[in-house]
Short mmCIF file of C-alpha atoms and ligand atoms in Angstrom, two decimals:
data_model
loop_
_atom_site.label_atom_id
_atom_site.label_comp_id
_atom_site.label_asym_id
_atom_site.label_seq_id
_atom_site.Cartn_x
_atom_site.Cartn_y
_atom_site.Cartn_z
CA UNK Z 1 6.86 17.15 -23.40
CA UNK Z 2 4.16 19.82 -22.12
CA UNK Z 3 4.71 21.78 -18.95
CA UNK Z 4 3.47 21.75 -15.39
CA UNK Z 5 1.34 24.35 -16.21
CA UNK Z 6 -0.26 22.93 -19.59
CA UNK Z 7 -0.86 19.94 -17.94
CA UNK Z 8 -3.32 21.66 -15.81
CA UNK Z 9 -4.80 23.99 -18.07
CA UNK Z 10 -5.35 20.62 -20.21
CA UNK Z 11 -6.97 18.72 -16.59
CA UNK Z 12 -9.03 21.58 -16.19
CA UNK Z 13 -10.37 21.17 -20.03
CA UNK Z 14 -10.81 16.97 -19.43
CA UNK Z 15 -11.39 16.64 -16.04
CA UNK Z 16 -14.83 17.23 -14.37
CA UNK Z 17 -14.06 20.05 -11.98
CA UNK Z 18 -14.77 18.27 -8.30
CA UNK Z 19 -11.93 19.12 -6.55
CA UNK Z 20 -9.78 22.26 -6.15
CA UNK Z 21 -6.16 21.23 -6.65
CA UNK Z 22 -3.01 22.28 -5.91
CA UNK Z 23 -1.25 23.57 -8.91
CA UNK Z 24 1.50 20.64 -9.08
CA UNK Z 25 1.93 17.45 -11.27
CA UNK Z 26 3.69 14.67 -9.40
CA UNK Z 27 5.40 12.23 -11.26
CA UNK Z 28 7.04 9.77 -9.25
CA UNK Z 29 8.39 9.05 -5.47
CA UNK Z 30 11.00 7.67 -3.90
CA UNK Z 31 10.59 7.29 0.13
CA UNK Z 32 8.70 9.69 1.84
CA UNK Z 33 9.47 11.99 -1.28
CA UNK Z 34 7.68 13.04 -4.56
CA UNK Z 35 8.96 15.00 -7.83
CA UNK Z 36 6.89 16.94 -9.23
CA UNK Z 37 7.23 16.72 -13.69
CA UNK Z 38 9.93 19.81 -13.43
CA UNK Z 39 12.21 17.53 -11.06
CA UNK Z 40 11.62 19.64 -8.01
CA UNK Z 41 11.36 17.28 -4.43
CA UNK Z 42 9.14 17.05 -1.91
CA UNK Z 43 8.39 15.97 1.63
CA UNK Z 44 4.98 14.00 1.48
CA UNK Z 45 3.26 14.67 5.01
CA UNK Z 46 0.08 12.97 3.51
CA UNK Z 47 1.00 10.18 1.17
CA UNK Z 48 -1.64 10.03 -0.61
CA UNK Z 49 -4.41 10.99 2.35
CA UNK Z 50 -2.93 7.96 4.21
CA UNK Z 51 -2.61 5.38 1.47
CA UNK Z 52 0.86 5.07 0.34
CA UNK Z 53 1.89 4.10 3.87
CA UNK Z 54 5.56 2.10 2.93
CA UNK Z 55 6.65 4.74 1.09
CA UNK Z 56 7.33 5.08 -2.78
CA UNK Z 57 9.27 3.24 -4.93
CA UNK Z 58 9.00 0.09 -2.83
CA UNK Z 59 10.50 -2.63 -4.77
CA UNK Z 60 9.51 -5.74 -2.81
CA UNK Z 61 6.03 -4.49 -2.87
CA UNK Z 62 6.39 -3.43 -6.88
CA UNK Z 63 7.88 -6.84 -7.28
CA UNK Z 64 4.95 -8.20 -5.46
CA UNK Z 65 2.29 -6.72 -8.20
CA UNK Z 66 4.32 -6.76 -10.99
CA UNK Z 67 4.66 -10.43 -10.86
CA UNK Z 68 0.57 -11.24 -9.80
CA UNK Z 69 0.14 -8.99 -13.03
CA UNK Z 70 1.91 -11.37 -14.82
CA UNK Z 71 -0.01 -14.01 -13.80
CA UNK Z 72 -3.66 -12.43 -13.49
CA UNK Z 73 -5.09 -9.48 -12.76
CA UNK Z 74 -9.05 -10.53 -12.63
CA UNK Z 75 -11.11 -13.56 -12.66
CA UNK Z 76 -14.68 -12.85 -11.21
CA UNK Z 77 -16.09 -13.03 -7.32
CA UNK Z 78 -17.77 -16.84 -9.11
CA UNK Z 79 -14.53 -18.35 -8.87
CA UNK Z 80 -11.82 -18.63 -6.10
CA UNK Z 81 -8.33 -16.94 -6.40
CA UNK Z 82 -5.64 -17.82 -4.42
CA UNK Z 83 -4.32 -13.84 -3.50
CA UNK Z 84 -7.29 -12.90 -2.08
CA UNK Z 85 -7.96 -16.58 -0.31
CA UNK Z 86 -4.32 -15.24 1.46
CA UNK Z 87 -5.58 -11.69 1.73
CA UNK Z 88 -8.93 -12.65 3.75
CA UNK Z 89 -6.41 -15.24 6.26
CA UNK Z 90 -4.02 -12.38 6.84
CA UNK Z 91 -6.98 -9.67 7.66
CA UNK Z 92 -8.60 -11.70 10.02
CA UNK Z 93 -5.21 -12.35 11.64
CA UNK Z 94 -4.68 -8.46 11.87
CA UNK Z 95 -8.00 -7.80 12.41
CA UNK Z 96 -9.64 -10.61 14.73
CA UNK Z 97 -12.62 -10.55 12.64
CA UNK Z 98 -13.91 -13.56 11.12
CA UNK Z 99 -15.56 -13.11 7.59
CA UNK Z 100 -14.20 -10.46 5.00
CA UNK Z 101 -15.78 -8.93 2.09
CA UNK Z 102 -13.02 -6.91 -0.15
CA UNK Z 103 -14.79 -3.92 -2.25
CA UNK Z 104 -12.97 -1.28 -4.59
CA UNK Z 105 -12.89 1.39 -2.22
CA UNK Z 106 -13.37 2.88 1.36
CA UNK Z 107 -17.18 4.44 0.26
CA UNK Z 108 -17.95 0.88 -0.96
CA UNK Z 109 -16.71 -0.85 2.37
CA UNK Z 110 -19.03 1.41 4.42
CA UNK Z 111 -21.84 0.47 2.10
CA UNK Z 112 -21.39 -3.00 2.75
CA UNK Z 113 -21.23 -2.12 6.43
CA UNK Z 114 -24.75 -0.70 5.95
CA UNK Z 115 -26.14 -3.50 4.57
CA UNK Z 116 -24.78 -5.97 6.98
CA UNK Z 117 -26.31 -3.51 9.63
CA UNK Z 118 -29.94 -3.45 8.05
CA UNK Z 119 -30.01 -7.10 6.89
CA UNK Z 120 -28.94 -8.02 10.54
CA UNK Z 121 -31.67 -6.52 11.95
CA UNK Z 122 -34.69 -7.56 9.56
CA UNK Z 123 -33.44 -11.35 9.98
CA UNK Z 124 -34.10 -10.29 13.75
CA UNK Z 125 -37.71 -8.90 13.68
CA UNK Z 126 -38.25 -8.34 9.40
CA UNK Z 127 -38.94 -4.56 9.78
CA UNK Z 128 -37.72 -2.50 7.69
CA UNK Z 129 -37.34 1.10 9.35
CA UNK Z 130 -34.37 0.06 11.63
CA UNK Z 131 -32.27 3.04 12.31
CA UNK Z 132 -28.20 3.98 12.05
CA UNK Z 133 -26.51 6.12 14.69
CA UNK Z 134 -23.12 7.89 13.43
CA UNK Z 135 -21.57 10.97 14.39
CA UNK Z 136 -21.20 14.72 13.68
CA UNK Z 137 -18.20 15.58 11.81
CA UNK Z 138 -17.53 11.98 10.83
CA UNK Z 139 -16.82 11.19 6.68
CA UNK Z 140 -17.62 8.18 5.61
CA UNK Z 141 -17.00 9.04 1.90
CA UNK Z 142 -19.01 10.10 -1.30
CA UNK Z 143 -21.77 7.15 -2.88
CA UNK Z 144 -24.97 8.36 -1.42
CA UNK Z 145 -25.42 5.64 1.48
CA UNK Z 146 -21.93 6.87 2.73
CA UNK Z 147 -22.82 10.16 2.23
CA UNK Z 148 -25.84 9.58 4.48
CA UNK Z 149 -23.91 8.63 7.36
CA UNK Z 150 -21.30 11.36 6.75
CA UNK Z 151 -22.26 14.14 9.48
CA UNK Z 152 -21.26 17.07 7.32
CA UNK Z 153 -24.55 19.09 6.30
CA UNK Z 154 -23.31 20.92 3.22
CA UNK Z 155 -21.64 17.53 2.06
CA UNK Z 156 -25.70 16.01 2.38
CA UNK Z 157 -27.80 18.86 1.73
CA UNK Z 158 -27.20 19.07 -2.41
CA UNK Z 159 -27.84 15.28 -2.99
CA UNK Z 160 -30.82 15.05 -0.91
CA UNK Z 161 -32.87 12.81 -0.17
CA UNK Z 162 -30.37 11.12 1.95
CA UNK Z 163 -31.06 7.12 2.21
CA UNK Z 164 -33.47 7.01 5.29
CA UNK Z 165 -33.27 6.44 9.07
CA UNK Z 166 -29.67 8.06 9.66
CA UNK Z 167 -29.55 9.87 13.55
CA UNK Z 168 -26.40 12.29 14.23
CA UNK Z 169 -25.18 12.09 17.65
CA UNK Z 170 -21.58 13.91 19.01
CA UNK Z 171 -18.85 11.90 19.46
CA UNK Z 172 -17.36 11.60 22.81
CA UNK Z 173 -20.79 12.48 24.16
CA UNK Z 174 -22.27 9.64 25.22
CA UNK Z 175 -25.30 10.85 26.43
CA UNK Z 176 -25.94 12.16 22.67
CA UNK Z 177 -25.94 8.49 21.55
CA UNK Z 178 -28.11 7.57 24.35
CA UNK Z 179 -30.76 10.11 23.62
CA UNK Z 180 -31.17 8.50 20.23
CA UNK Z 181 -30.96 4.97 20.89
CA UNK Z 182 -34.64 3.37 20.69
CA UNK Z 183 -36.32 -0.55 19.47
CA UNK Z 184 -35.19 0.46 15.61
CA UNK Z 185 -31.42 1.50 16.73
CA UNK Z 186 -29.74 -1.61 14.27
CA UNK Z 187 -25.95 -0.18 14.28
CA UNK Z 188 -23.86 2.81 15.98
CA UNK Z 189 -21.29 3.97 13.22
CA UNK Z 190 -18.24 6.01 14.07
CA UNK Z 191 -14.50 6.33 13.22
CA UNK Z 192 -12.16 5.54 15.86
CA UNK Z 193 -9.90 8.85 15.16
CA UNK Z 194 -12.35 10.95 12.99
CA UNK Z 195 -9.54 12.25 9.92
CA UNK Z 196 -11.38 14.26 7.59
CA UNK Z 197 -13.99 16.02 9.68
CA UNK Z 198 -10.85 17.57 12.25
CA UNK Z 199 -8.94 14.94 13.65
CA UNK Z 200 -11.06 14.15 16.16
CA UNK Z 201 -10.16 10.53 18.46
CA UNK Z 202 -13.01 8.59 19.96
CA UNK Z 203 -11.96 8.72 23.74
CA UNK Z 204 -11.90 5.50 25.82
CA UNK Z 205 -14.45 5.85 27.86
CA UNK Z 206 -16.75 6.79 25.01
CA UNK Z 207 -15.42 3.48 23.28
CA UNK Z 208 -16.16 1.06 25.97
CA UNK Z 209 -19.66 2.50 26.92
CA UNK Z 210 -21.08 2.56 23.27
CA UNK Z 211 -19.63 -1.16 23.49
CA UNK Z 212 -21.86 -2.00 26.70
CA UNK Z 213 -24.76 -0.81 25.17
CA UNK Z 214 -24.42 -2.76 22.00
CA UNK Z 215 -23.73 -5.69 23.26
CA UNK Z 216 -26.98 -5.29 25.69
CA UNK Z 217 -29.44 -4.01 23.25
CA UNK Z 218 -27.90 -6.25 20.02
CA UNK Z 219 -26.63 -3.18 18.66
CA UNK Z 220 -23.91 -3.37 16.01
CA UNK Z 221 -20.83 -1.81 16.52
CA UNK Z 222 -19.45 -0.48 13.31
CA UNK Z 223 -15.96 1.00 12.95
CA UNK Z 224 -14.90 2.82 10.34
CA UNK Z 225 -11.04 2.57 10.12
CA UNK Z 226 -10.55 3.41 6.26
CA UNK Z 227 -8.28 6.32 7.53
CA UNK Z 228 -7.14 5.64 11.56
CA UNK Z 229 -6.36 1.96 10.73
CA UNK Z 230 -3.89 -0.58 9.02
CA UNK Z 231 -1.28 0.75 11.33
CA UNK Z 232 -1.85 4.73 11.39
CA UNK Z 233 -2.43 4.52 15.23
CA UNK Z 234 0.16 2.53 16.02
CA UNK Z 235 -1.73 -1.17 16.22
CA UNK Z 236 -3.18 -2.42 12.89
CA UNK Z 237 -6.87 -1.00 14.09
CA UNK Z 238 -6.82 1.94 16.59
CA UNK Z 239 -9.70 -0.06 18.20
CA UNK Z 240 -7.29 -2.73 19.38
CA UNK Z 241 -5.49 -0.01 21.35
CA UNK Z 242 -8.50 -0.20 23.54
CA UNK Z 243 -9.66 -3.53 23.46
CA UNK Z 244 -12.74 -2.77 22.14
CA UNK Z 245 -13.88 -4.50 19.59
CA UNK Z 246 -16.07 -3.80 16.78
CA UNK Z 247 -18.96 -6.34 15.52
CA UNK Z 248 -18.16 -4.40 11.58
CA UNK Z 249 -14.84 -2.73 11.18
CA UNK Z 250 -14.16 -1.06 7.34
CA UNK Z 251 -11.01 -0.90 5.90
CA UNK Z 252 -9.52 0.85 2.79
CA UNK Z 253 -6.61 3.14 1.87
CA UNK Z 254 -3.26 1.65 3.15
CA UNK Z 255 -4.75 -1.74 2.96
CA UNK Z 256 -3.48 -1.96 -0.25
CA UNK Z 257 -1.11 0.89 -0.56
CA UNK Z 258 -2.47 2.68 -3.77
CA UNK Z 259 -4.12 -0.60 -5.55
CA UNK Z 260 -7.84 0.80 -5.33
CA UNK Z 261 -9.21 -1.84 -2.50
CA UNK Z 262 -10.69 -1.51 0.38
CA UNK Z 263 -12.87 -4.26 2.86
CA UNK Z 264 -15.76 -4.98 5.32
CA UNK Z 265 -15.31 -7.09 7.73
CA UNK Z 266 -17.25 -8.69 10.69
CA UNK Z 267 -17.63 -11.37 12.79
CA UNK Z 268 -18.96 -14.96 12.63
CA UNK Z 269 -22.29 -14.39 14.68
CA UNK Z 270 -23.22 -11.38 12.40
CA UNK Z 271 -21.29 -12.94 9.18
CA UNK Z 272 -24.00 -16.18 10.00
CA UNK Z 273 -26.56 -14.05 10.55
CA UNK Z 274 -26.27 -11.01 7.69
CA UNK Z 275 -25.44 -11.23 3.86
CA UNK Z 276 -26.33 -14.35 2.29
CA UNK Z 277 -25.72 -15.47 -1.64
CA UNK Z 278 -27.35 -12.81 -3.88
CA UNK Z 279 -27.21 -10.21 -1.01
CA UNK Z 280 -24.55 -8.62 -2.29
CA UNK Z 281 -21.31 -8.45 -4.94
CA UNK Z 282 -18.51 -6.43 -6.95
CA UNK Z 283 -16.84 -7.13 -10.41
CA UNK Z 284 -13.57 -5.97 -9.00
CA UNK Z 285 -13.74 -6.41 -5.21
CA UNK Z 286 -11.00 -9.09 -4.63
CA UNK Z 287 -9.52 -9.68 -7.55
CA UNK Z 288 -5.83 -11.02 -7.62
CA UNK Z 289 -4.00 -7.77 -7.96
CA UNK Z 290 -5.75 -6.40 -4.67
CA UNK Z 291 -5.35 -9.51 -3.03
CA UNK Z 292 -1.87 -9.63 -3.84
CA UNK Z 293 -1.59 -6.15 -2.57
CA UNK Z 294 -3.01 -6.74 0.76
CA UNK Z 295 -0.43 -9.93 1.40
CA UNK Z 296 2.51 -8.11 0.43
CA UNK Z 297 1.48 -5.51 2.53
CA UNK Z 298 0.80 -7.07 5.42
CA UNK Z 299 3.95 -9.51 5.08
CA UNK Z 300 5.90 -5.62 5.25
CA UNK Z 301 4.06 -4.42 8.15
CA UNK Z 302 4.64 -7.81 9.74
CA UNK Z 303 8.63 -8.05 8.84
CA UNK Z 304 9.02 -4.46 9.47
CA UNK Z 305 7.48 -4.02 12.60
CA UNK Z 306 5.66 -0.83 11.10
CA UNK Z 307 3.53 -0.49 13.92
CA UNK Z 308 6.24 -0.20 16.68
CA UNK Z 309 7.48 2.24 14.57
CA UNK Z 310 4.61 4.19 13.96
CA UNK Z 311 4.32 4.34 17.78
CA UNK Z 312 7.64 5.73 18.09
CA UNK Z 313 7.63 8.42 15.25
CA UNK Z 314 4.27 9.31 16.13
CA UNK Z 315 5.33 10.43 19.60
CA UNK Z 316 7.90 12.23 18.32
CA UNK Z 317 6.04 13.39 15.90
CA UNK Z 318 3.88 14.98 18.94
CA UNK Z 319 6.44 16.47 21.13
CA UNK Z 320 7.56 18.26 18.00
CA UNK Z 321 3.92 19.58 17.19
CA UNK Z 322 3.76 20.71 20.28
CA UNK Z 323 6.61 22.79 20.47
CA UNK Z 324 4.71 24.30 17.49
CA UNK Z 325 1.83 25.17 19.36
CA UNK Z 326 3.47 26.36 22.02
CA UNK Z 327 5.52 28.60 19.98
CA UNK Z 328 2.02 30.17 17.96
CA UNK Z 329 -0.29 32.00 19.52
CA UNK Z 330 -3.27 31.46 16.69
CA UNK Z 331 -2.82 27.66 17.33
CA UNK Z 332 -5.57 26.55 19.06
CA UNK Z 333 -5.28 22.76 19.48
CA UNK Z 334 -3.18 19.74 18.76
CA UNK Z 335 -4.99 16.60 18.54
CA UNK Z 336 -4.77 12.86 17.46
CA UNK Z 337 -2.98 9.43 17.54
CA UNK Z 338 0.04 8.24 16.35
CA UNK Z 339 0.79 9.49 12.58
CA UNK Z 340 -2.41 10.98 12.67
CA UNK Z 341 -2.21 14.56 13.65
CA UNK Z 342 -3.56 17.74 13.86
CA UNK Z 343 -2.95 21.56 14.22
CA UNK Z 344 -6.56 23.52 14.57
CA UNK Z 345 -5.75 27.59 14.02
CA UNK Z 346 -7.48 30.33 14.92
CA UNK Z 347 -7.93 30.86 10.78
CA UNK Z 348 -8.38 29.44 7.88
CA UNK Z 349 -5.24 26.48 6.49
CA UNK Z 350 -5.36 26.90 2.89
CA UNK Z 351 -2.44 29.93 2.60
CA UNK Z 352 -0.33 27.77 5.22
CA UNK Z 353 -0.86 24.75 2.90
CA UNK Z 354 0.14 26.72 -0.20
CA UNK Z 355 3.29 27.71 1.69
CA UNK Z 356 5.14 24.80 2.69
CA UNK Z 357 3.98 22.76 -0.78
CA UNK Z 358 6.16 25.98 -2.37
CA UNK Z 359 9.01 25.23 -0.10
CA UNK Z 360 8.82 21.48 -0.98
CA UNK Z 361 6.40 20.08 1.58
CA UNK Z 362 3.15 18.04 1.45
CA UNK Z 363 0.69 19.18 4.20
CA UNK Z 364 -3.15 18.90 3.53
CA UNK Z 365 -6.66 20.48 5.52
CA UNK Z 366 -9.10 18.70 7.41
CA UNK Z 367 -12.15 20.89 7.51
CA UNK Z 368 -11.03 25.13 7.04
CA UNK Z 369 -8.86 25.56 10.07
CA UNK Z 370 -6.52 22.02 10.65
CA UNK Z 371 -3.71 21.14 9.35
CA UNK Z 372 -3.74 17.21 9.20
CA UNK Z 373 -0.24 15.29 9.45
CA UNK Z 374 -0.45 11.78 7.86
CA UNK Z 375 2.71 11.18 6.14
CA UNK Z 376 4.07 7.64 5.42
CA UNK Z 377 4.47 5.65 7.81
CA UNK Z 378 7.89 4.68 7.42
CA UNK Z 379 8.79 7.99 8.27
CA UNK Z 380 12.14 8.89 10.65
CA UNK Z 381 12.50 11.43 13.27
CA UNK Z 382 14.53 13.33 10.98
CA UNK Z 383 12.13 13.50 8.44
CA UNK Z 384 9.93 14.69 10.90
CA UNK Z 385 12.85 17.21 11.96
CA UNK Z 386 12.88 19.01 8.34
CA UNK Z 387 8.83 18.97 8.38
CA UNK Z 388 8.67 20.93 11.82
CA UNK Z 389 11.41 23.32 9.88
CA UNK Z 390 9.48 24.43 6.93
CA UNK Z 391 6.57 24.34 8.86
CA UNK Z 392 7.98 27.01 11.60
CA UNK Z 393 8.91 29.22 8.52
CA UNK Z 394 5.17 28.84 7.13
CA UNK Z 395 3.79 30.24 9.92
CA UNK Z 396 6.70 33.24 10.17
C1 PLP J 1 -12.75 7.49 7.43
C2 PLP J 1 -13.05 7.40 5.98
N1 PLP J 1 -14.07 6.62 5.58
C3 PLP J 1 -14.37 6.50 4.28
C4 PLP J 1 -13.64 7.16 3.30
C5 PLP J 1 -14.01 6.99 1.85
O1 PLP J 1 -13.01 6.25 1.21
P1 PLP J 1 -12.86 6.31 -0.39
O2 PLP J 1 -12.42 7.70 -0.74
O3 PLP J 1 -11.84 5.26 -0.71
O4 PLP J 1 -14.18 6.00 -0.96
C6 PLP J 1 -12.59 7.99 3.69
C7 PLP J 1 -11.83 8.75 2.68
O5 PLP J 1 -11.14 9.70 2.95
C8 PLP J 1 -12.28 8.12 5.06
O6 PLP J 1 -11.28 8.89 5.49
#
C-alpha cells in the first residue's frame, strides 16, 4: 500500500490542479470522526462543507442505498421511479413548495432557478432582457450561469463574459436592492445565511421587505439554501425561521448526504407558469439512488428530531465561540445561525486551519480571514467541548 504522502504526489500528477488541499488522505468515518490512511482520528467541524450531516458510518442510511443499489441505480427522467416519486412528496412536505426538479448538484439547482426566473418572465411580457438581482459576497457555485450570480469579482472576472443582465446589490441593505429594481427586475437571488462568501445571515427585516416588494412588483423570490438549509439553521430551510417564504428555494449538499444530488424547487403558480416539456432535463437528476437518498434522509431527520437538536447544539455551539472571542483580541466578529458559524480575525485563517487539522481537527475558511464551523449535525455538546479545546491552543 502507498503512503499518505505518495498518494498526493500521485493526485498532484492525475488530478487537474483546481484546488489547494490539505495534505491528508481520509479514508473512512465513523460519527463526527474521520481517519486519515495512517489511522490517525479526527474531529470533522465541516463534514464535508455541510454535506455529510448524520454523521459517518450511518448504517440505516448505508442500508438504505445499499439495498436501492441492488435494485436500480438509474432509469432515465422518460420514465417514473418510485424513490424519487417519494423524494419529491417528502421535499414538498419539508419544504412547502409545490413542484420539484432534482439536478446532480447545488450549481445545477441554481441554474434551474435561473431558468425558471427568465422563462417566468418572458411568458409574462416575451422580452428577453429581464434582469437578476443577487448579492455581494454570495456563491452560488462554479457552471458559468452560477458563476454569474456569484458576487465574488475574481471568481467572474477570468471566465468572462458572464451570462447577461446580473445586478449586485448588498445584502441586508435594502435600499441597495431598491436602487436596482426596475420593469426588467424578473427574480431577487440571495442565500438566507451567505456560507462561503463570510458567513453572512440575511436579517429579518431585510427578508420580509425584499418579500413585499416581490410579491407587489411579481418579482421572484429565489433562495438559495444549498448550504444554510436541510436543517443547518435549525428548521429544514432557514427561511421558515422567518416565515418568509421563497417563490424558488435550491437545495443540495445534505439533501442527500454525500450521494451527488441536489434540487429546485418552486411553487404551483410559478411551476404552472415556468418550465414546460422540452424546457429543461438531466441524465442523472433523480435517479433512484438520489431519490432513495433524500427519503432515508429525511425519514432520519424526521425520527431523530435533527432539527431540535441542531437548535440546541448550535446555541451551545455559540456561547462557546463566544467565549473564544472574548478571550482573543484579533477576533473581530462571530456571526451566523445554528451549526453555521463563524470567527472573522483580524488576519488571514489558513495557518489556524493548518493547526488544529495537525492536532486532529477539521476546521475550513470562508473567504481569507473566517473560520467557518459546519460540522455534522448530529454533533453533542461535548464534541463541541474538545473543538473549543484545540481550537484555544491554535490560537496560543
Ligand atoms: C450556497 C451555495 N450555493 C451553491 C453551491 C454550489 O453547489 P455545488 O458545489 O454542489 O455545485 C454551494 C457550494 O458550496 C453553496 O454553498
Amino acid at each position: 500500500m502507498n503512503t499518505m504522502k505518495e498518494y498526493i504526489d500521485e493526485a498532484e500528477k492525475d488530478l487537474l490542479h483546481t484546488y489547494n488541499r490539505y495534505q491528508v488522505v481520509f479514508d473512512h468515518g465513523e460519527g463526527v470522526r474521520l481517519f486519515d490512511l495512517e489511522g490517525k482520528s479526527y474531529l470533522d467541524f465541516v463534514c464535508g462543507i455541510g454535506v455529510f450531516a448524520l454523521g459517518y458510518g450511518n448504517k440505516e442510511y448505508n442500508d438504505a442505498l445499499k439495498s436501492q443499489i441492488d435494485k436500480i441505480i438509474h432509469t432515465s427522467n422518460y420514465y417514473y421511479n418510485v424513490p424519487a416519486i417519494e423524494a419529491a412528496k417528502a421535499m414538498k412536505k419539508i419544504s412547502g413548495m409545490d413542484r420539484v426538479f432534482f439536478t446532480n448538484s447545488g450549481a445545477e439547482a441554481i441554474e434551474g432557478a435561473i431558468k425558471t426566473a427568465r422563462k417566468y418572465a418572458f411568458l409574462k411580457d416575451g422580452k428577453t432582457d429581464h434582469e437578476i438581482i443577487a448579492m455581494n459576497h454570495s456563491f452560488h457555485g462554479r457552471t458559468m450561469g452560477a458563476l454569474s450570480v456569484t458576487g465574488t469579482k475574481k471568481y467572474r472576472d477570468p471566465f468572462e463574459p458572464m451570462i447577461g443582465n446580473i445586478r449586485f446589490a448588498e445584502m441586508n441593505d435594502i435600499e441597495s436592492v431598491k436602487a436596482l429594481i426596475n420593469d426588467k427586475t424578473c427574480a431577487i437571488l440571495f442565500e438566507t445565511v451567505q456560507g462561503e462568501g463570510g458567513v453572512h445571515p440575511a436579517e429579518e427585516a431585510f427578508l420580509k421587505e425584499i418579500r413585499k416588494i416581490c410579491d407587489e412588483k411579481d418579482i421572484l423570490l429565489m433562495l438559495d439554501e444549498i448550504q444554510c438549509g436541510m436543517g443547518r439553521c435549525g428548521e429544514y430551510f432557514a427561511w421558515q425561521k422567518y416565515g418568509v417564504k421563497p417563490d424558488v428555494l435550491t437545495s443540495a449538499k445534505a439533501l442527500t448526504c454525500g450521494v451527488p444530488a441536489g434540487a429546485f424547487m418552486m411553487t404551483e403558480k410559478v411551476g404552472t407558469h415556468s418550465l414546460v416539456a422540452g424546457d429543461h432535463g438531466t441524465t442523472y437528476g433523480g435517479n433512484p439512488l438520489a431519490g432513495a437518498a433524500v427519503v432515508e434522509v429525511i425519514r432520519q431527520f424526521e425520527n431523530g428530531n435533527i432539527n431540535e437538536h441542531v437548535k440546541e447544539v448550535g446555541s451551545y455551539l455559540w456561547d462557546k465561540l463566544e467565549e473564544v472571542k472574548n478571550a482573543h483580541s484579533d477576533i473581530v466578529d462571530h456571526r451566523g445561525a445554528g451549526l453555521l458559524q463563524g470567527l472573522e480575525l483580524d488576519h488571514p485563517v489558513a495557518d489556524t486551519i493548518n493547526k488544529a487539522l495537525d492536532k486532529g481537527l477539521v476546521l475550513i475558511n470562508a473567504g481569507t480571514n473566517i473560520i467557518r464551523f459546519l460540522p455534522p449535525l448530529v454533533i453533542e455538546k461535548s464534541d463541541v467541548d474538545e473543538m473549543i479545546d484545540i481550537l484555544n491552543t491554535c490560537f496560543e
